[in-house]
mmCIF file with all atom_site columns, C-alpha atoms in Angstrom:
data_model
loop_
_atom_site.group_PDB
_atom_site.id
_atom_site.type_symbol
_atom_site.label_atom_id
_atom_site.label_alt_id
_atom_site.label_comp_id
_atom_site.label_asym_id
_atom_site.label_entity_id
_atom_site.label_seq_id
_atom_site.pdbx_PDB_ins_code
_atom_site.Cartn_x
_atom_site.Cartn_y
_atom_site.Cartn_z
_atom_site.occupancy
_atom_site.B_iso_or_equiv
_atom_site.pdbx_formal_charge
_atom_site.auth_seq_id
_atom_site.auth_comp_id
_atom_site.auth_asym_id
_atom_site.auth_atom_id
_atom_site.pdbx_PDB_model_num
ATOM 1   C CA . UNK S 1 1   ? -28.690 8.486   23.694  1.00 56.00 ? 1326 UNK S CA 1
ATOM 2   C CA . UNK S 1 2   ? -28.103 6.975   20.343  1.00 67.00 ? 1327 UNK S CA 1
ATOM 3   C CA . UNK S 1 3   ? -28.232 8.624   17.401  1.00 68.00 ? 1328 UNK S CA 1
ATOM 4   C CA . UNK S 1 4   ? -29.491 5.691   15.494  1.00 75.00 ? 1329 UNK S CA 1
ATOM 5   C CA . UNK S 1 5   ? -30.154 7.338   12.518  1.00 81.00 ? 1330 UNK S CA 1
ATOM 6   C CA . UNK S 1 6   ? -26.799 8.134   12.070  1.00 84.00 ? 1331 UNK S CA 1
ATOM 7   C CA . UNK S 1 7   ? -25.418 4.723   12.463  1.00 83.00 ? 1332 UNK S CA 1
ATOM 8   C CA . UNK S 1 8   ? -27.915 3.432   9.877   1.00 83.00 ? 1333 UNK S CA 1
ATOM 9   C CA . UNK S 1 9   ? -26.884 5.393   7.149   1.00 84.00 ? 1334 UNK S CA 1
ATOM 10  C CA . UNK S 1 10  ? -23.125 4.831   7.917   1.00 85.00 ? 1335 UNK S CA 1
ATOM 11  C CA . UNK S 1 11  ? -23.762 1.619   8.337   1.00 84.00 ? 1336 UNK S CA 1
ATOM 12  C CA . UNK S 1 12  ? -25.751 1.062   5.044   1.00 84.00 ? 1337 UNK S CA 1
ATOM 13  C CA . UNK S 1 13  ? -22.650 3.960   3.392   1.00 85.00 ? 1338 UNK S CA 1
ATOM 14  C CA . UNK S 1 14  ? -20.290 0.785   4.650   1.00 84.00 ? 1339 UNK S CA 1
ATOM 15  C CA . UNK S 1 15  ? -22.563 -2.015  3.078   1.00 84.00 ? 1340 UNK S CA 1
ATOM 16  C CA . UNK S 1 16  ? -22.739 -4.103  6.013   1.00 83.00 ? 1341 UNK S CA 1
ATOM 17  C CA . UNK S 1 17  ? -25.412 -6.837  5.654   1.00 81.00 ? 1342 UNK S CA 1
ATOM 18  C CA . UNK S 1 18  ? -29.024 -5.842  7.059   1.00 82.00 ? 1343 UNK S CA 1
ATOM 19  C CA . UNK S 1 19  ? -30.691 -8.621  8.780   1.00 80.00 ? 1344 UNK S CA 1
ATOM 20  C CA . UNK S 1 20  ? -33.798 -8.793  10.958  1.00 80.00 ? 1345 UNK S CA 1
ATOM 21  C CA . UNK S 1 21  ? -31.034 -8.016  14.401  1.00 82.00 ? 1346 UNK S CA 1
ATOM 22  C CA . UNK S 1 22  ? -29.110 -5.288  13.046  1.00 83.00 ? 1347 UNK S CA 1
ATOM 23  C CA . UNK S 1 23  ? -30.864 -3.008  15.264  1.00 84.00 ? 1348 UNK S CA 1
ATOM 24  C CA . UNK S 1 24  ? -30.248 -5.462  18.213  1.00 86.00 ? 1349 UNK S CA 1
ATOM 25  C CA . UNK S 1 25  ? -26.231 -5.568  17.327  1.00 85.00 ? 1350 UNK S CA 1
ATOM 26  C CA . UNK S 1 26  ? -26.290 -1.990  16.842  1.00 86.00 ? 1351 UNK S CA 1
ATOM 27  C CA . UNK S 1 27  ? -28.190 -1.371  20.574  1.00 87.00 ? 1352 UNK S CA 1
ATOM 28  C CA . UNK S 1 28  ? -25.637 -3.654  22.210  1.00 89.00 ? 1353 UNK S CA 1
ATOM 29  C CA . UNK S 1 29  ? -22.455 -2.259  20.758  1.00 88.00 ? 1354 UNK S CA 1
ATOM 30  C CA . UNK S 1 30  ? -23.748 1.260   21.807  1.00 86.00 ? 1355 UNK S CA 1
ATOM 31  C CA . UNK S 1 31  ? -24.191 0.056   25.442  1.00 88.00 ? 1356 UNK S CA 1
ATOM 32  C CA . UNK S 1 32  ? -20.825 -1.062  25.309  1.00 88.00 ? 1357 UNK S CA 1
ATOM 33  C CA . UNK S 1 33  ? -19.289 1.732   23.678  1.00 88.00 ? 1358 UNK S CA 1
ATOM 34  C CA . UNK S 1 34  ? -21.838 3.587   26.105  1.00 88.00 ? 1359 UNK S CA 1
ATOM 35  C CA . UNK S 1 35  ? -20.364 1.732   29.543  1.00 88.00 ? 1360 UNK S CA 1
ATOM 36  C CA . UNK S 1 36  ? -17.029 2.450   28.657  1.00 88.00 ? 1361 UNK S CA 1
ATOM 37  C CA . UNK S 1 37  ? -16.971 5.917   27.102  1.00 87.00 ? 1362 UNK S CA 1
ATOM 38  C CA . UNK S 1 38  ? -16.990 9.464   29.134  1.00 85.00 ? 1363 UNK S CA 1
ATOM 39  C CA . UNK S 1 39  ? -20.506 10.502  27.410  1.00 85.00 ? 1364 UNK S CA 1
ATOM 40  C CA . UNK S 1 40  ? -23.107 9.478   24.990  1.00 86.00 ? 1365 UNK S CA 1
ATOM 41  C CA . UNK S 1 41  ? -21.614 11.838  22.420  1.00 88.00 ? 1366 UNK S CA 1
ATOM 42  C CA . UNK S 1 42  ? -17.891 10.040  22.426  1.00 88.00 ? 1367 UNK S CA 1
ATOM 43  C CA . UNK S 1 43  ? -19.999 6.277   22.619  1.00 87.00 ? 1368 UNK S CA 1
ATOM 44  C CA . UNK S 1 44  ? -22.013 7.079   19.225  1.00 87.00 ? 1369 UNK S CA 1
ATOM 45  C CA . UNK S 1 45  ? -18.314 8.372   17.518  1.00 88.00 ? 1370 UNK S CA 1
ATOM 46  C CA . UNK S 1 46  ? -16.794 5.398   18.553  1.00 88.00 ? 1371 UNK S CA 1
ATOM 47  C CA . UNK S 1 47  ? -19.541 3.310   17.085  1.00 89.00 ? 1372 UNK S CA 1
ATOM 48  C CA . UNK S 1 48  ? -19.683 5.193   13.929  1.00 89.00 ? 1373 UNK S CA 1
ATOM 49  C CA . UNK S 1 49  ? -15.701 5.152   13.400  1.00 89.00 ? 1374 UNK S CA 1
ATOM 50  C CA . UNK S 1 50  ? -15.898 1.184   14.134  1.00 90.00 ? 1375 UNK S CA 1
ATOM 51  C CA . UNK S 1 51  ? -17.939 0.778   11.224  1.00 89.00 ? 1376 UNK S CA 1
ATOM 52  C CA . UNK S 1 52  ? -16.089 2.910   9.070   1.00 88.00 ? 1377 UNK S CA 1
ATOM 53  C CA . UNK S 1 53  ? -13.149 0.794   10.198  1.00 89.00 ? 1378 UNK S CA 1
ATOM 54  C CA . UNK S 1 54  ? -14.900 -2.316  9.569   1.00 88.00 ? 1379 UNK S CA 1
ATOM 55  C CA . UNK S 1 55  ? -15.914 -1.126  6.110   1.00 87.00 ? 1380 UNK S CA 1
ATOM 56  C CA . UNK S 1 56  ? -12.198 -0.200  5.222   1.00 87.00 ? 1381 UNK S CA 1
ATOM 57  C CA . UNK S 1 57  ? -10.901 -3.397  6.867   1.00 86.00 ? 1382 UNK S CA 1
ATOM 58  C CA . UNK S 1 58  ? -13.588 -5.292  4.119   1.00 86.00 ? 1383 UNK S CA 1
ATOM 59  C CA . UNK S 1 59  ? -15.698 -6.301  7.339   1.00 85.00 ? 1384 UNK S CA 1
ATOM 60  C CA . UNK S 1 60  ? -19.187 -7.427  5.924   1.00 84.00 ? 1385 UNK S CA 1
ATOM 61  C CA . UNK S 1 61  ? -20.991 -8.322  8.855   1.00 85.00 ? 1386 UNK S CA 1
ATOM 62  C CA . UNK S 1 62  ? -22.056 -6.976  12.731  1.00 85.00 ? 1387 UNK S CA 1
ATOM 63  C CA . UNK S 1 63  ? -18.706 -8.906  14.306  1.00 88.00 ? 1388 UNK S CA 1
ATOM 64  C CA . UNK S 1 64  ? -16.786 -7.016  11.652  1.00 88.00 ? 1389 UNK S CA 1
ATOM 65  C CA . UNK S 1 65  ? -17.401 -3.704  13.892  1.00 88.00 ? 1390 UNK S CA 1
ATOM 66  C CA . UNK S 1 66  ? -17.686 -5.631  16.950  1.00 89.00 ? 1391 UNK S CA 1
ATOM 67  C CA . UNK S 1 67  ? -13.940 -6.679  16.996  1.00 90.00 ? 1392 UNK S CA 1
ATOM 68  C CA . UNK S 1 68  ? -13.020 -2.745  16.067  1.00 89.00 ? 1393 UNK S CA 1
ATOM 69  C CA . UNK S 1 69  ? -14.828 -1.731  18.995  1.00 90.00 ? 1394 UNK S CA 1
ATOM 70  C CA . UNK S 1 70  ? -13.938 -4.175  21.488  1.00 91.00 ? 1395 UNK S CA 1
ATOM 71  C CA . UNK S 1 71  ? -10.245 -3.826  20.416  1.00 91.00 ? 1396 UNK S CA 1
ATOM 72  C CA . UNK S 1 72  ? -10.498 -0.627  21.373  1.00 90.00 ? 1397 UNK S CA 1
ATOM 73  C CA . UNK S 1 73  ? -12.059 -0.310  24.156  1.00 89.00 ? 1398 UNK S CA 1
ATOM 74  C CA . UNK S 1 74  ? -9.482  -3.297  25.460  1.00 91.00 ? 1399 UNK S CA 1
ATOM 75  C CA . UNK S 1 75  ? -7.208  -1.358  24.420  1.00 88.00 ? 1400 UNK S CA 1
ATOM 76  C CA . UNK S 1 76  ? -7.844  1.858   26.480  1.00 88.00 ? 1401 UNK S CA 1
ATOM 77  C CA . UNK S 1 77  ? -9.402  3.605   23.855  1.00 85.00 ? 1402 UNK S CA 1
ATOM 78  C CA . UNK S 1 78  ? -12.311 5.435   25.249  1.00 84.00 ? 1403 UNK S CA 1
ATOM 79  C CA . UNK S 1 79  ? -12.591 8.628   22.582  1.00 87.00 ? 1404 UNK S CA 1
ATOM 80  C CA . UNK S 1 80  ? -12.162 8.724   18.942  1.00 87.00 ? 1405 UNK S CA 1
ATOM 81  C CA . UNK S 1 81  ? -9.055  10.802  19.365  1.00 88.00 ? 1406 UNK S CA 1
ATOM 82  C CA . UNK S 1 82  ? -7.378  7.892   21.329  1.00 89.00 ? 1407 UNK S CA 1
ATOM 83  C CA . UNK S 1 83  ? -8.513  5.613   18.740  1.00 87.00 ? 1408 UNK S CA 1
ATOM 84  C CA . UNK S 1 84  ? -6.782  7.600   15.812  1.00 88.00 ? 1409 UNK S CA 1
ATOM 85  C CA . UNK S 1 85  ? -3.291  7.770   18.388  1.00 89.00 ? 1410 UNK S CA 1
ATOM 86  C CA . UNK S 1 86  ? -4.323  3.880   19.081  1.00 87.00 ? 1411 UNK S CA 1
ATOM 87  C CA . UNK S 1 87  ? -4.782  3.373   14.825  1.00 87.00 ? 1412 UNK S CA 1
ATOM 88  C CA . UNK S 1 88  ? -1.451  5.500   13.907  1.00 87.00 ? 1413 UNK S CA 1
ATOM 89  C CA . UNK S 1 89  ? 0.472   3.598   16.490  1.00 86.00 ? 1414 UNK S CA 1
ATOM 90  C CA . UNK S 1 90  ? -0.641  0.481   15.667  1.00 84.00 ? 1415 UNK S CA 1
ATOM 91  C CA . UNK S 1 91  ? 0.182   0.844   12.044  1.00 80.00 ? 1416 UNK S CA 1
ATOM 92  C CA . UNK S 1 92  ? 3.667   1.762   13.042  1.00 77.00 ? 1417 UNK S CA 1
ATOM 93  C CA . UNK S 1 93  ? 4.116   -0.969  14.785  1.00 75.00 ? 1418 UNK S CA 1
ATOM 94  C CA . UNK S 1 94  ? 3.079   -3.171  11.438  1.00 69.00 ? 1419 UNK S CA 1
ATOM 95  C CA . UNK S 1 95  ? 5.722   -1.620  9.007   1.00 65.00 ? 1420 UNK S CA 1
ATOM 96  C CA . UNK S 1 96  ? 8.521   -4.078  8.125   1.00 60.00 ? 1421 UNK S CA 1
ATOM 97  C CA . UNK S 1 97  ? 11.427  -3.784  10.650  1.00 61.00 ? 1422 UNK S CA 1
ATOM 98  C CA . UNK S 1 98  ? 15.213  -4.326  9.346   1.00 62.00 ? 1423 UNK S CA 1
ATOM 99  C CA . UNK S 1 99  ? 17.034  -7.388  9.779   1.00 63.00 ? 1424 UNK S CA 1
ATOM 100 C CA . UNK S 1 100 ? 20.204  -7.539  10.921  1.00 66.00 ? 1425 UNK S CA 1
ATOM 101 C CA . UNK S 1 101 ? 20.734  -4.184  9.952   1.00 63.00 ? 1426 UNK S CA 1
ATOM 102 C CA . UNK S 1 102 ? 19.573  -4.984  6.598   1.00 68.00 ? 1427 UNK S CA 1
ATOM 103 C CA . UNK S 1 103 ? 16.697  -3.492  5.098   1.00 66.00 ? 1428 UNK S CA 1
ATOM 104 C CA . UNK S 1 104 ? 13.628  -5.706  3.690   1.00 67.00 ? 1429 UNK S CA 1
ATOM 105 C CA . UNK S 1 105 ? 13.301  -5.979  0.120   1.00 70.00 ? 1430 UNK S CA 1
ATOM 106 C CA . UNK S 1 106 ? 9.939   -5.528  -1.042  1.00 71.00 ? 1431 UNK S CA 1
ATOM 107 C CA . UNK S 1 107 ? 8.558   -6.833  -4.183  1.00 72.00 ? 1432 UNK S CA 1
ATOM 108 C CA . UNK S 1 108 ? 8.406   -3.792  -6.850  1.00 77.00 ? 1433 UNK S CA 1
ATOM 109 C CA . UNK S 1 109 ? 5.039   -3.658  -8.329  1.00 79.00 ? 1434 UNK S CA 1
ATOM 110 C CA . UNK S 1 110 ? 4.302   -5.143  -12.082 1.00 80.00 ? 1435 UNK S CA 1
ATOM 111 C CA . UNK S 1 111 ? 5.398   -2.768  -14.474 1.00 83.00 ? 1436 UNK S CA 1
ATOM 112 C CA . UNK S 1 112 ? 2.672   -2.292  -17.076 1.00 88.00 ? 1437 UNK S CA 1
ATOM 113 C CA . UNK S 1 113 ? 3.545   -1.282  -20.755 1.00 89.00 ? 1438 UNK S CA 1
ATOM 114 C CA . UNK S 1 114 ? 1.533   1.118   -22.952 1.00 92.00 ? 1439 UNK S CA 1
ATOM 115 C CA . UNK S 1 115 ? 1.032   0.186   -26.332 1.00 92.00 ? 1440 UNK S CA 1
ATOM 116 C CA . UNK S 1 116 ? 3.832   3.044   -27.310 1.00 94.00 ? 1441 UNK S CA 1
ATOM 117 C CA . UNK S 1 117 ? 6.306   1.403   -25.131 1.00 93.00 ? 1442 UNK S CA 1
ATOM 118 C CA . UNK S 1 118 ? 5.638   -2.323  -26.535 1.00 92.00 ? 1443 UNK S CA 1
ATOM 119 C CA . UNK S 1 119 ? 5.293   -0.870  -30.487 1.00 92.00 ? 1444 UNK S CA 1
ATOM 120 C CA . UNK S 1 120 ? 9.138   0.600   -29.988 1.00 93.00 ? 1445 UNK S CA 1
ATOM 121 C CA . UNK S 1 121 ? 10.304  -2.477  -28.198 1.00 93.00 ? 1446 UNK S CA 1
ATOM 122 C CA . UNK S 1 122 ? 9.309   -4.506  -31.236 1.00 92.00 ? 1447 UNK S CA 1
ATOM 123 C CA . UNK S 1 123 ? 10.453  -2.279  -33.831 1.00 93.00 ? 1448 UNK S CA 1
ATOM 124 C CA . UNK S 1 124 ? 14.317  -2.350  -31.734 1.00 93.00 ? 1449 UNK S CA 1
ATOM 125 C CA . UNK S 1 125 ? 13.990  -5.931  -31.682 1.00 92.00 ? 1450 UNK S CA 1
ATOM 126 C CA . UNK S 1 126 ? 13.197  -5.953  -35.078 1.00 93.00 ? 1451 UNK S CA 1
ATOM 127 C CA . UNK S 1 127 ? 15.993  -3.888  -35.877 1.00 93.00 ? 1452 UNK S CA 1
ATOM 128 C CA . UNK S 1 128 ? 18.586  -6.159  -33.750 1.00 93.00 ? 1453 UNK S CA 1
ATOM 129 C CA . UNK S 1 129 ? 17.460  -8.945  -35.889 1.00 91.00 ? 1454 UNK S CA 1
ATOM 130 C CA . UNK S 1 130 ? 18.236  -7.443  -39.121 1.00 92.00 ? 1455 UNK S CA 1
ATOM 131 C CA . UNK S 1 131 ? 14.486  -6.319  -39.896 1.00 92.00 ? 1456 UNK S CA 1
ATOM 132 C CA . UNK S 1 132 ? 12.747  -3.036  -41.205 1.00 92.00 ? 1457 UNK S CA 1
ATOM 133 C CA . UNK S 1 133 ? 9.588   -3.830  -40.504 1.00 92.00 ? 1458 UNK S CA 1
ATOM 134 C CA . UNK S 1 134 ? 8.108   -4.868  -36.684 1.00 92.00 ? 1459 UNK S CA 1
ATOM 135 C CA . UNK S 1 135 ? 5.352   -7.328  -39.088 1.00 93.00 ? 1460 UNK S CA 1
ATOM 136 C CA . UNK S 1 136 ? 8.232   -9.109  -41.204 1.00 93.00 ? 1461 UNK S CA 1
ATOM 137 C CA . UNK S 1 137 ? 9.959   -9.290  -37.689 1.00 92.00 ? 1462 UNK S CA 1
ATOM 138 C CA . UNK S 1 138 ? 6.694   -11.225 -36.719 1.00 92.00 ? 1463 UNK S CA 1
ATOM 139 C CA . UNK S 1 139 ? 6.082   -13.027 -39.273 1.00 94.00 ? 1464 UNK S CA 1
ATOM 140 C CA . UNK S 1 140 ? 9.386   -15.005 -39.513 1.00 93.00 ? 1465 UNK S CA 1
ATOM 141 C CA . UNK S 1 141 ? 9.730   -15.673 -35.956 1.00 92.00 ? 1466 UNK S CA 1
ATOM 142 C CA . UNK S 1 142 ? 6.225   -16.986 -36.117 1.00 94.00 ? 1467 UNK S CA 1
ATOM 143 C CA . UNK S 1 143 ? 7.487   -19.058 -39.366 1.00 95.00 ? 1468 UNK S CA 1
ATOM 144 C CA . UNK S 1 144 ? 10.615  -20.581 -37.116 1.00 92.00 ? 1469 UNK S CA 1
ATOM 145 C CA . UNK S 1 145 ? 8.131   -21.119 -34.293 1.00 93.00 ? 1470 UNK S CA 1
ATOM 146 C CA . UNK S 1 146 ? 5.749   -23.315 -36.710 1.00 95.00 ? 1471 UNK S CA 1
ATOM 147 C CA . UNK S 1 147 ? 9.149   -25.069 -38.570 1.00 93.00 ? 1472 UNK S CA 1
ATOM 148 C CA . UNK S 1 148 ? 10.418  -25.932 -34.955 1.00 91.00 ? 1473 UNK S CA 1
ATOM 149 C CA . UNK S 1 149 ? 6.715   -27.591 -33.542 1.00 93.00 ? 1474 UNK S CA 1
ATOM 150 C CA . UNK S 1 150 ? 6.505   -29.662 -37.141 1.00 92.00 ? 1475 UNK S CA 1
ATOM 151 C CA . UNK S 1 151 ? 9.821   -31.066 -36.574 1.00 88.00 ? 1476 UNK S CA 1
ATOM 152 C CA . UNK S 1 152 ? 9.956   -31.357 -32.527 1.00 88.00 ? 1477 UNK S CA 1
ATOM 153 C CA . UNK S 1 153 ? 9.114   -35.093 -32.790 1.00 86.00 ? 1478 UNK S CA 1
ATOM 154 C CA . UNK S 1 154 ? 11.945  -35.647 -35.253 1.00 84.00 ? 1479 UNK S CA 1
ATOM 155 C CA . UNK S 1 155 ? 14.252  -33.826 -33.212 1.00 78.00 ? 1480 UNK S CA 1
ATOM 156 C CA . UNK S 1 156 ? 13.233  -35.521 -30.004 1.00 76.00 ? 1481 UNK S CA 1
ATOM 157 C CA . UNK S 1 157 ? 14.120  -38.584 -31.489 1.00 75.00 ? 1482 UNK S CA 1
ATOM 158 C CA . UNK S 1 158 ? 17.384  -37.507 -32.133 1.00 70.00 ? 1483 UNK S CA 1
ATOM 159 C CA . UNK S 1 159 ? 18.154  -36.335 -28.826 1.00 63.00 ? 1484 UNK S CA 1
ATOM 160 C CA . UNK S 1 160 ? 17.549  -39.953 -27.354 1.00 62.00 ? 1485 UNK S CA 1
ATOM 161 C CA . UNK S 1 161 ? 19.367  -41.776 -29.843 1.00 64.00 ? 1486 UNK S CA 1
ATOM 162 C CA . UNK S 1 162 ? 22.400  -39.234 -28.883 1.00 69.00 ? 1487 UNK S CA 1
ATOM 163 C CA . UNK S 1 163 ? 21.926  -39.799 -25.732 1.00 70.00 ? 1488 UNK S CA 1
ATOM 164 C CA . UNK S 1 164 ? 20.588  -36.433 -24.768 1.00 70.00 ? 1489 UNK S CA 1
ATOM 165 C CA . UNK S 1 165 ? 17.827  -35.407 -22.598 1.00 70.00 ? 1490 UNK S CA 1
ATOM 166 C CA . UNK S 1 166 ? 14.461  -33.002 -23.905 1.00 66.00 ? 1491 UNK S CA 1
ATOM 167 C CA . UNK S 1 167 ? 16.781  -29.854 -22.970 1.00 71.00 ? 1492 UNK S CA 1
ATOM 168 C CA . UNK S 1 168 ? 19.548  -31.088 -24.937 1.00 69.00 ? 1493 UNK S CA 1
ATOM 169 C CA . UNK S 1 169 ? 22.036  -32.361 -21.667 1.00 74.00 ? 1494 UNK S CA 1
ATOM 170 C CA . UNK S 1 170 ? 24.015  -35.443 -21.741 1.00 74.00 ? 1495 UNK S CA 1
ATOM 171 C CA . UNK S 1 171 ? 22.026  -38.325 -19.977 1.00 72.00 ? 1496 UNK S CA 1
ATOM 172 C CA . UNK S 1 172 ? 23.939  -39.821 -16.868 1.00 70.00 ? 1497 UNK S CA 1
ATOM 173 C CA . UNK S 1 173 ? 24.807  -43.111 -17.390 1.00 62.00 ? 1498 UNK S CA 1
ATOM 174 C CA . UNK S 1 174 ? 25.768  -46.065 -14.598 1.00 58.00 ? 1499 UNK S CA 1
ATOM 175 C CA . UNK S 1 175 ? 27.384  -48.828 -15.345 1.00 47.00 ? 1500 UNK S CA 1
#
């Protein structure tokens, strides 16, 4: 029999959406956990670990734990330990393979920088500049910055009349 009590709260634990035929999507995935399970016991475990899956998965809806529990039960997986062998072998399968006897290269993750780390990289670049202080450091790159942007038009200009390009490369020139 289902323990429909139980399914509620995991299902409202898993923030599914409630509409007016939850309890109609929740009676027909227990029959067919139900037809296809040993006892009623192993039919309500494989409903509740469905929706658990569906939650971690970021399922929002009813079809959300549908698919889980049809995939298993497709699958051969009539009790919830089968479906944690299915689930482990499954997620073997999904780890990167080599190629040609290479291994993949993953991405590394975005390094972030405490306020420490970024003070003592500015005070070493500072220092390879021939500054003291991190805020003179600053405040004459800032100065170039603002020298450079007055005189970019002028320096365009330039650039054309030399035959240059924006970047400062020769143009190509057919004859």
């Amino acid at each position: 029999m289902l323990n429909q009590k139980k399914v509620v709260i995991e299902w409202e634990k898993a923030g599914l959406k409630k509409s007016g035929f939850m309890f109609q999507d929740i009676t027909e995935m227990y029959e067919l956990a139900e037809r296809n399970t040993e006892s009623t016991e192993e039919a309500n475990k494989l409903l509740i670990l469905a929706i658990r899956a569906a939650a971690k998965n970021g399922g929002k809806s009813a079809l959300a734990v549908e698919n889980n529990l049809t995939k298993w039960i497709n699958a051969g997986a009539t009790t919830a330990t089968e479906v944690g062998e299915y689930e482990k072998q499954s997620q073997q399968l999904q780890q990167p393979r080599q190629r040609f006897g290479q291994p993949l290269r993953n991405e590394s993750p975005v390094a972030k920088f405490t306020p420490e780390q970024m003070a003592e990289q500015s005070k070493r670049l500072a220092k390879e500049d021939g500054f003291d202080d991190p805020e003179e450091w600053i405040k004459a790159a800032m100065e170039t910055f603002r020298q450079l942007r007055a005189t970019r038009t002028e320096r365009m200009a330039k650039k054309s009349e030399q035959g240059l390009t924006a970047t400062g490369r020769s143009v190509i020139r057919r004859f």
